[in-house]
Tab-separated table of C-alpha atoms and ligand atoms in Angstrom:
chain	number	residue	atom	x	y	z
A	1	MET	CA	-21.634	-32.932	136.739
A	2	ARG	CA	-23.577	-31.954	139.861
A	3	ASP	CA	-25.636	-34.269	142.054
A	4	VAL	CA	-28.589	-31.859	142.178
A	5	ILE	CA	-29.544	-28.593	140.522
A	6	ILE	CA	-32.237	-26.593	142.269
A	7	ILE	CA	-34.078	-24.129	140.056
A	8	GLY	CA	-35.227	-21.194	142.176
A	9	LYS	CA	-33.706	-19.520	145.202
A	10	GLY	CA	-36.785	-18.924	147.340
A	11	PRO	CA	-37.696	-20.644	150.623
A	12	ALA	CA	-38.554	-24.035	149.055
A	13	ALA	CA	-35.262	-24.098	147.159
A	14	LEU	CA	-33.080	-22.938	150.042
A	15	SER	CA	-34.717	-25.290	152.541
A	16	ALA	CA	-33.982	-28.249	150.238
A	17	ALA	CA	-30.429	-27.013	149.613
A	18	LEU	CA	-29.651	-26.995	153.341
A	19	TYR	CA	-30.666	-30.631	153.741
A	20	LEU	CA	-28.967	-31.751	150.522
A	21	LYS	CA	-25.672	-30.083	151.349
A	22	ARG	CA	-25.708	-31.483	154.872
A	23	ALA	CA	-26.183	-34.937	153.324
A	24	ASN	CA	-22.930	-34.292	151.409
A	25	LEU	CA	-24.525	-33.912	147.996
A	26	ASP	CA	-23.001	-31.577	145.426
A	27	VAL	CA	-25.826	-29.058	145.056
A	28	LEU	CA	-26.116	-26.020	142.811
A	29	VAL	CA	-28.882	-23.441	143.305
A	30	ILE	CA	-29.855	-21.308	140.282
A	31	GLY	CA	-32.415	-18.510	140.703
A	32	LYS	CA	-33.134	-15.371	138.775
A	33	ASP	CA	-34.428	-13.025	141.456
A	34	TYR	CA	-36.029	-12.862	144.908
A	35	GLY	CA	-39.365	-14.400	143.877
A	36	SER	CA	-42.601	-13.762	145.788
A	37	LEU	CA	-40.942	-12.716	149.030
A	38	GLU	CA	-39.574	-9.540	147.476
A	39	LYS	CA	-43.127	-8.179	147.491
A	40	ALA	CA	-43.996	-9.325	151.034
A	41	SER	CA	-43.531	-6.300	153.270
A	42	SER	CA	-44.150	-8.212	156.489
A	43	ILE	CA	-44.357	-11.923	157.255
A	44	ASP	CA	-46.137	-12.198	160.581
A	45	ASN	CA	-47.203	-15.816	160.528
A	46	TYR	CA	-43.928	-17.711	160.228
A	47	PHE	CA	-42.810	-19.805	163.155
A	48	GLY	CA	-40.058	-18.421	165.395
A	49	VAL	CA	-40.126	-14.813	164.201
A	50	PRO	CA	-41.937	-12.705	166.821
A	51	GLY	CA	-42.836	-9.238	165.632
A	52	GLY	CA	-42.712	-10.315	161.985
A	53	ILE	CA	-40.031	-9.865	159.363
A	54	SER	CA	-39.956	-8.494	155.824
A	55	GLY	CA	-39.817	-11.018	152.986
A	56	MET	CA	-36.414	-9.717	151.891
A	57	GLU	CA	-34.960	-9.958	155.406
A	58	LEU	CA	-36.193	-13.529	155.737
A	59	LEU	CA	-34.622	-14.416	152.389
A	60	GLU	CA	-31.336	-12.746	153.326
A	61	LYS	CA	-31.233	-14.897	156.446
A	62	GLY	CA	-31.772	-17.953	154.248
A	63	TYR	CA	-28.913	-16.920	151.934
A	64	GLU	CA	-26.648	-16.317	154.936
A	65	GLN	CA	-27.425	-19.803	156.217
A	66	ALA	CA	-26.669	-21.250	152.757
A	67	ARG	CA	-23.376	-19.357	152.599
A	68	GLU	CA	-22.384	-20.786	155.999
A	69	LEU	CA	-22.612	-24.225	154.366
A	70	ASP	CA	-20.788	-23.092	151.193
A	71	ILE	CA	-23.813	-23.784	149.033
A	72	GLU	CA	-23.252	-22.374	145.554
A	73	ILE	CA	-26.036	-19.986	144.487
A	74	ARG	CA	-25.968	-18.595	140.958
A	75	THR	CA	-28.135	-15.699	139.824
A	76	GLU	CA	-29.141	-16.771	136.322
A	77	GLU	CA	-32.376	-17.279	134.413
A	78	VAL	CA	-33.151	-20.892	133.567
A	79	THR	CA	-34.694	-21.298	130.109
A	80	GLY	CA	-35.162	-25.071	129.936
A	81	ILE	CA	-34.388	-28.588	131.120
A	82	ARG	CA	-33.766	-31.596	128.913
A	83	GLN	CA	-33.168	-35.219	129.685
A	84	GLU	CA	-30.234	-37.162	128.293
A	85	ASP	CA	-28.492	-39.803	130.452
A	86	ASN	CA	-28.933	-37.227	133.216
A	87	PHE	CA	-30.603	-33.810	133.199
A	88	ILE	CA	-29.243	-30.733	131.447
A	89	VAL	CA	-30.351	-27.408	132.887
A	90	GLN	CA	-30.077	-24.583	130.356
A	91	THR	CA	-29.640	-20.989	131.469
A	92	THR	CA	-29.034	-17.783	129.583
A	93	VAL	CA	-25.353	-18.267	130.465
A	94	GLY	CA	-24.781	-21.946	129.686
A	95	GLU	CA	-25.684	-25.530	130.522
A	96	THR	CA	-25.034	-27.716	133.582
A	97	GLU	CA	-25.679	-31.420	134.010
A	98	ALA	CA	-27.077	-33.059	137.139
A	99	ILE	CA	-28.342	-36.422	138.336
A	100	ALA	CA	-31.503	-34.877	139.805
A	101	VAL	CA	-33.357	-31.583	139.444
A	102	LEU	CA	-35.633	-29.780	141.881
A	103	ILE	CA	-38.029	-27.240	140.367
A	104	ALA	CA	-38.867	-24.648	143.026
A	105	THR	CA	-39.754	-21.656	140.899
A	106	GLY	CA	-42.854	-20.443	142.694
A	107	LYS	CA	-46.272	-19.749	141.261
A	108	SER	CA	-46.743	-19.955	137.513
A	109	ARG	CA	-47.133	-17.041	135.184
A	110	ALA	CA	-50.397	-15.590	133.981
A	111	GLY	CA	-51.514	-16.030	130.405
A	112	LEU	CA	-52.558	-13.329	128.013
A	113	LYS	CA	-55.815	-11.640	128.995
A	114	VAL	CA	-57.322	-11.190	125.535
A	115	THR	CA	-60.332	-12.689	123.780
A	116	GLY	CA	-59.627	-16.148	122.418
A	117	PHE	CA	-56.563	-16.907	124.530
A	118	GLU	CA	-58.155	-19.260	127.068
A	119	GLU	CA	-60.469	-20.836	124.485
A	120	LEU	CA	-57.664	-21.628	122.023
A	121	SER	CA	-55.024	-22.740	124.542
A	122	GLY	CA	-54.047	-26.236	123.420
A	123	LYS	CA	-55.713	-25.582	120.045
A	124	GLY	CA	-52.800	-23.901	118.350
A	125	ILE	CA	-51.587	-22.045	121.426
A	126	SER	CA	-48.649	-23.858	123.027
A	127	PHE	CA	-46.364	-23.156	125.962
A	128	CYS	CA	-43.492	-25.442	124.943
A	129	ALA	CA	-41.440	-25.299	121.736
A	130	VAL	CA	-39.561	-28.525	122.468
A	131	CYS	CA	-42.846	-30.382	123.098
A	132	ASP	CA	-44.967	-29.068	120.213
A	133	GLY	CA	-42.604	-27.506	117.644
A	134	PHE	CA	-42.573	-30.726	115.599
A	135	PHE	CA	-46.286	-30.285	114.755
A	136	TYR	CA	-45.549	-26.989	113.017
A	137	ARG	CA	-42.943	-28.061	110.459
A	138	GLY	CA	-42.829	-25.439	107.700
A	139	LYS	CA	-45.745	-23.505	109.223
A	140	SER	CA	-46.165	-19.858	110.097
A	141	LEU	CA	-45.641	-19.242	113.814
A	142	ALA	CA	-45.896	-16.434	116.326
A	143	VAL	CA	-43.918	-16.365	119.550
A	144	ILE	CA	-45.276	-14.016	122.199
A	145	GLY	CA	-42.635	-12.632	124.546
A	146	ASN	CA	-39.861	-10.087	124.779
A	147	GLY	CA	-36.977	-11.642	126.727
A	148	ASP	CA	-34.343	-14.359	126.697
A	149	TYR	CA	-36.952	-17.047	127.236
A	150	ALA	CA	-38.762	-16.053	124.038
A	151	ALA	CA	-35.423	-16.008	122.190
A	152	ALA	CA	-34.661	-19.533	123.449
A	153	GLU	CA	-38.073	-20.759	122.275
A	154	ILE	CA	-37.507	-19.192	118.832
A	155	ALA	CA	-34.117	-20.938	118.600
A	156	ASP	CA	-35.847	-24.277	119.306
A	157	LEU	CA	-38.610	-23.569	116.765
A	158	HIS	CA	-36.059	-22.822	114.038
A	159	HIS	CA	-35.487	-26.588	113.825
A	160	TYR	CA	-38.997	-26.813	112.346
A	161	THR	CA	-39.718	-23.580	110.507
A	162	GLN	CA	-38.080	-20.302	109.554
A	163	ASP	CA	-41.397	-18.407	109.396
A	164	ILE	CA	-41.513	-17.064	112.943
A	165	THR	CA	-42.592	-13.612	114.111
A	166	LEU	CA	-41.935	-12.404	117.630
A	167	PHE	CA	-44.888	-10.442	119.078
A	168	THR	CA	-43.790	-8.365	122.066
A	169	ASN	CA	-47.378	-7.259	122.813
A	170	GLY	CA	-46.254	-3.673	123.246
A	171	ALA	CA	-43.463	-4.521	125.698
A	172	PRO	CA	-39.889	-3.379	125.077
A	173	LEU	CA	-37.475	-5.964	123.727
A	174	ILE	CA	-35.130	-7.050	126.545
A	175	THR	CA	-33.067	-9.754	124.886
A	176	GLN	CA	-29.848	-9.566	122.878
A	177	ARG	CA	-30.145	-13.178	121.792
A	178	LEU	CA	-32.209	-12.855	118.611
A	179	ASN	CA	-30.834	-13.232	115.090
A	180	PRO	CA	-30.460	-9.794	113.446
A	181	ASP	CA	-33.033	-10.768	110.788
A	182	GLN	CA	-35.706	-11.882	113.303
A	183	LYS	CA	-39.169	-10.498	112.402
A	184	ILE	CA	-40.579	-8.535	115.343
A	185	ASN	CA	-44.016	-7.003	115.850
A	186	HIS	CA	-44.254	-4.479	118.701
A	187	GLU	CA	-48.016	-3.841	118.525
A	188	LYS	CA	-50.385	-4.562	121.401
A	189	ILE	CA	-52.341	-7.782	120.960
A	190	LEU	CA	-56.131	-7.369	121.061
A	191	GLU	CA	-57.421	-10.834	120.221
A	192	ILE	CA	-56.490	-14.366	119.206
A	193	LYS	CA	-58.787	-15.318	116.346
A	194	GLY	CA	-59.928	-18.828	115.474
A	195	THR	CA	-62.911	-21.163	115.653
A	196	ASP	CA	-61.556	-24.671	116.335
A	197	ARG	CA	-57.904	-23.671	116.048
A	198	VAL	CA	-55.800	-20.537	116.032
A	199	GLU	CA	-56.102	-18.643	112.770
A	200	ALA	CA	-54.685	-15.184	113.409
A	201	ILE	CA	-53.415	-12.633	115.879
A	202	ILE	CA	-55.289	-9.345	115.848
A	203	THR	CA	-53.263	-6.390	117.072
A	204	GLU	CA	-53.938	-2.682	117.202
A	205	GLY	CA	-52.136	-2.514	113.837
A	206	GLY	CA	-53.807	-5.298	111.874
A	207	THR	CA	-54.598	-8.999	111.484
A	208	TYR	CA	-51.720	-11.474	111.152
A	209	PRO	CA	-52.616	-15.025	110.032
A	210	VAL	CA	-50.618	-17.725	111.893
A	211	ASP	CA	-50.788	-21.526	112.193
A	212	GLY	CA	-49.634	-21.589	115.778
A	213	ILE	CA	-48.668	-19.440	118.729
A	214	PHE	CA	-45.966	-20.184	121.299
A	215	VAL	CA	-46.287	-18.240	124.524
A	216	ALA	CA	-42.965	-17.313	126.153
A	217	MET	CA	-43.762	-14.186	128.125
A	218	GLY	CA	-41.459	-13.151	130.935
A	219	THR	CA	-39.297	-16.028	132.089
A	220	ALA	CA	-39.931	-19.768	131.926
A	221	SER	CA	-42.288	-20.864	134.682
A	222	ALA	CA	-42.566	-24.097	136.624
A	223	VAL	CA	-45.270	-25.358	134.279
A	224	ASP	CA	-43.069	-24.551	131.259
A	225	PHE	CA	-40.201	-26.575	132.747
A	226	ALA	CA	-42.509	-29.468	133.602
A	227	SER	CA	-43.967	-29.515	130.090
A	228	LYS	CA	-40.527	-29.469	128.480
A	229	ILE	CA	-39.388	-32.480	130.447
A	230	GLY	CA	-42.705	-34.328	130.096
A	231	ALA	CA	-43.882	-34.066	133.723
A	232	LEU	CA	-47.628	-33.887	134.293
A	233	VAL	CA	-49.248	-30.653	135.395
A	234	GLY	CA	-52.779	-29.981	136.562
A	235	GLY	CA	-54.593	-26.741	137.342
A	236	GLY	CA	-51.423	-24.716	136.787
A	237	ASN	CA	-49.445	-26.781	139.309
A	238	ILE	CA	-46.776	-29.453	138.920
A	239	ILE	CA	-48.108	-32.842	140.029
A	240	VAL	CA	-45.877	-34.582	142.592
A	241	ASP	CA	-46.015	-37.759	144.657
A	242	PRO	CA	-45.685	-37.746	148.479
A	243	ALA	CA	-41.876	-37.604	148.102
A	244	PHE	CA	-42.277	-34.526	145.824
A	245	MET	CA	-41.099	-36.405	142.743
A	246	THR	CA	-42.863	-35.400	139.528
A	247	THR	CA	-44.053	-37.960	136.999
A	248	VAL	CA	-40.508	-37.885	135.552
A	249	GLU	CA	-38.103	-39.937	137.655
A	250	GLY	CA	-35.340	-37.732	139.036
A	251	VAL	CA	-37.244	-34.463	138.617
A	252	PHE	CA	-38.681	-33.146	141.868
A	253	SER	CA	-40.737	-30.049	142.608
A	254	ALA	CA	-41.510	-28.125	145.806
A	255	GLY	CA	-43.163	-24.962	147.094
A	256	ASP	CA	-45.796	-22.771	145.479
A	257	CYS	CA	-45.384	-24.409	142.061
A	258	THR	CA	-46.907	-27.623	143.431
A	259	GLY	CA	-50.026	-25.728	144.552
A	260	GLY	CA	-51.918	-26.027	147.838
A	261	PHE	CA	-51.285	-23.595	150.700
A	262	LEU	CA	-49.188	-20.800	149.162
A	263	GLN	CA	-47.224	-19.880	152.272
A	264	VAL	CA	-43.594	-19.826	153.379
A	265	ALA	CA	-44.187	-22.557	155.977
A	266	LYS	CA	-45.425	-24.974	153.321
A	267	ALA	CA	-42.608	-24.058	150.893
A	268	VAL	CA	-39.983	-24.723	153.580
A	269	SER	CA	-41.625	-28.022	154.521
A	270	ASP	CA	-41.893	-29.115	150.866
A	271	GLY	CA	-38.206	-28.392	150.318
A	272	ALA	CA	-37.214	-30.383	153.385
A	273	VAL	CA	-39.352	-33.403	152.474
A	274	ALA	CA	-38.264	-33.276	148.811
A	275	SER	CA	-34.634	-33.403	149.904
A	276	LYS	CA	-35.196	-36.832	151.466
A	277	GLY	CA	-36.436	-38.257	148.170
A	278	ILE	CA	-33.648	-36.545	146.227
A	279	ILE	CA	-30.954	-37.924	148.543
A	280	LYS	CA	-32.371	-41.431	148.105
A	281	PHE	CA	-32.592	-41.041	144.317
A	282	VAL	CA	-29.054	-39.685	143.886
A	283	LYS	CA	-27.504	-42.300	146.167
A	284	GLU	CA	-29.242	-45.103	144.238
A	285	LYS	CA	-28.007	-43.659	140.934
A	286	LYS	CA	-24.423	-43.455	142.188
A	287	LYS	CA	-24.307	-47.084	143.366
B	301	FAD	C1	-47.247	-9.787	148.480
B	301	FAD	C2	-47.061	-11.152	149.087
B	301	FAD	C3	-47.187	-11.305	150.446
B	301	FAD	C4	-47.035	-12.569	151.034
B	301	FAD	N1	-47.152	-12.703	152.385
B	301	FAD	C5	-46.955	-13.902	152.967
B	301	FAD	C6	-47.043	-14.055	154.382
B	301	FAD	O1	-47.316	-13.098	155.114
B	301	FAD	N2	-46.803	-15.279	154.917
B	301	FAD	C7	-46.468	-16.349	154.149
B	301	FAD	O2	-46.231	-17.432	154.692
B	301	FAD	N3	-46.401	-16.238	152.783
B	301	FAD	C8	-46.626	-15.056	152.191
B	301	FAD	N4	-46.562	-14.935	150.824
B	301	FAD	C9	-46.348	-16.155	150.016
B	301	FAD	C10	-44.873	-16.581	149.984
B	301	FAD	O3	-44.083	-15.510	149.528
B	301	FAD	C11	-44.725	-17.807	149.087
B	301	FAD	O4	-45.629	-18.817	149.482
B	301	FAD	C12	-43.308	-18.376	149.138
B	301	FAD	O5	-42.353	-17.385	148.839
B	301	FAD	C13	-43.185	-19.541	148.164
B	301	FAD	O6	-41.868	-19.975	148.120
B	301	FAD	P1	-41.281	-20.698	146.809
B	301	FAD	O7	-39.865	-21.011	147.147
B	301	FAD	O8	-42.185	-21.798	146.417
B	301	FAD	O9	-41.379	-19.628	145.640
B	301	FAD	P2	-40.801	-18.151	145.526
B	301	FAD	O10	-40.500	-17.576	146.863
B	301	FAD	O11	-41.709	-17.404	144.635
B	301	FAD	O12	-39.395	-18.356	144.802
B	301	FAD	C14	-39.333	-18.718	143.450
B	301	FAD	C15	-37.899	-18.682	142.997
B	301	FAD	O13	-37.824	-19.207	141.661
B	301	FAD	C16	-37.021	-18.350	140.867
B	301	FAD	N5	-37.376	-18.508	139.452
B	301	FAD	C17	-38.598	-18.431	138.857
B	301	FAD	N6	-38.477	-18.643	137.532
B	301	FAD	C18	-37.157	-18.844	137.290
B	301	FAD	C19	-36.383	-19.096	136.106
B	301	FAD	N7	-36.951	-19.192	134.904
B	301	FAD	N8	-35.038	-19.235	136.232
B	301	FAD	C20	-34.433	-19.144	137.446
B	301	FAD	N9	-35.116	-18.904	138.585
B	301	FAD	C21	-36.450	-18.757	138.503
B	301	FAD	C22	-37.282	-16.967	141.433
B	301	FAD	O14	-36.242	-16.105	141.054
B	301	FAD	C23	-37.288	-17.284	142.921
B	301	FAD	O15	-35.975	-17.349	143.397
B	301	FAD	C24	-46.725	-13.698	150.221
B	301	FAD	C25	-46.590	-13.527	148.838
B	301	FAD	C26	-46.754	-12.288	148.276
B	301	FAD	C27	-46.607	-12.133	146.765
């Protein structure tokens, strides 16, 4: 078991990792890719870097610093977190247990931009199989997605119903983790139909009645993780206290996923401050 697992390997995550490792905690960083900084061609407003620096270069410097401290960084996609005595972080490769978790996965994903999606979110449209699957026992469900995250959500939903269709919304299937008999619809989604609750998905190929829709597009986002573990979110951000602890004790969050000023300076600061709370929490737990 690890002391801390950090989900994400951007500036918020790496900043926290530096402090945690230097406090002698056993820290594991798990991130799937380079996050927002990959797209930032030049960062000109970060302290101590005259002349600017590309997002990738800045990240590489962060990784180098982490390597100097022997911080373990794994490149894996996290699909969920669950709470037992401690926390279990699930990735597409396996599971690892930790006393505390820091969610630093950047800004949340966008929803589906079709008629009915916003209006019916929370009225038959869910973002969390573990949270809401129970309400759909024996019902007909759609999962929207095309990757490992969607496959993981389908696996969770199979505890409640076998009638599940995966809608890829025209995207290619990029997961090997589905059962061979999984029903898949590759048509583009045009509308989510329903008055008070979801009634059907309308695609370019037809109308498909469903009782509920689980959205699992791309990879799991910060809000997905928070929902799975029962932490409160608001306005697309994870809600944290001044020590960056979420409403679930032992689960912390930092950086863009907590909202506010979406800048590297704030992400680095969040990570540093969060580490103080995490160190305190882990040391108390180990007493
Ligand atoms: C085009 C562009 C230009 C920008 N320019 C500037 C600028 O000039 N100055 C500035 O200060 N800021 C700039 N920003 C903003 C800055 O990049 C972010 O504020 C900062 O990177 C946030 O850090 P973070 O650690 O919170 O999230 P991110 O850097 O987004 O890192 C998120 C991490 O979480 C990981 N992750 C996400 N989901 C999962 C999952 N399911 N499993 C595993 N890992 C996961 C990602 O792989 C990534 O490692 C820019 C952003 C963009 C997009």
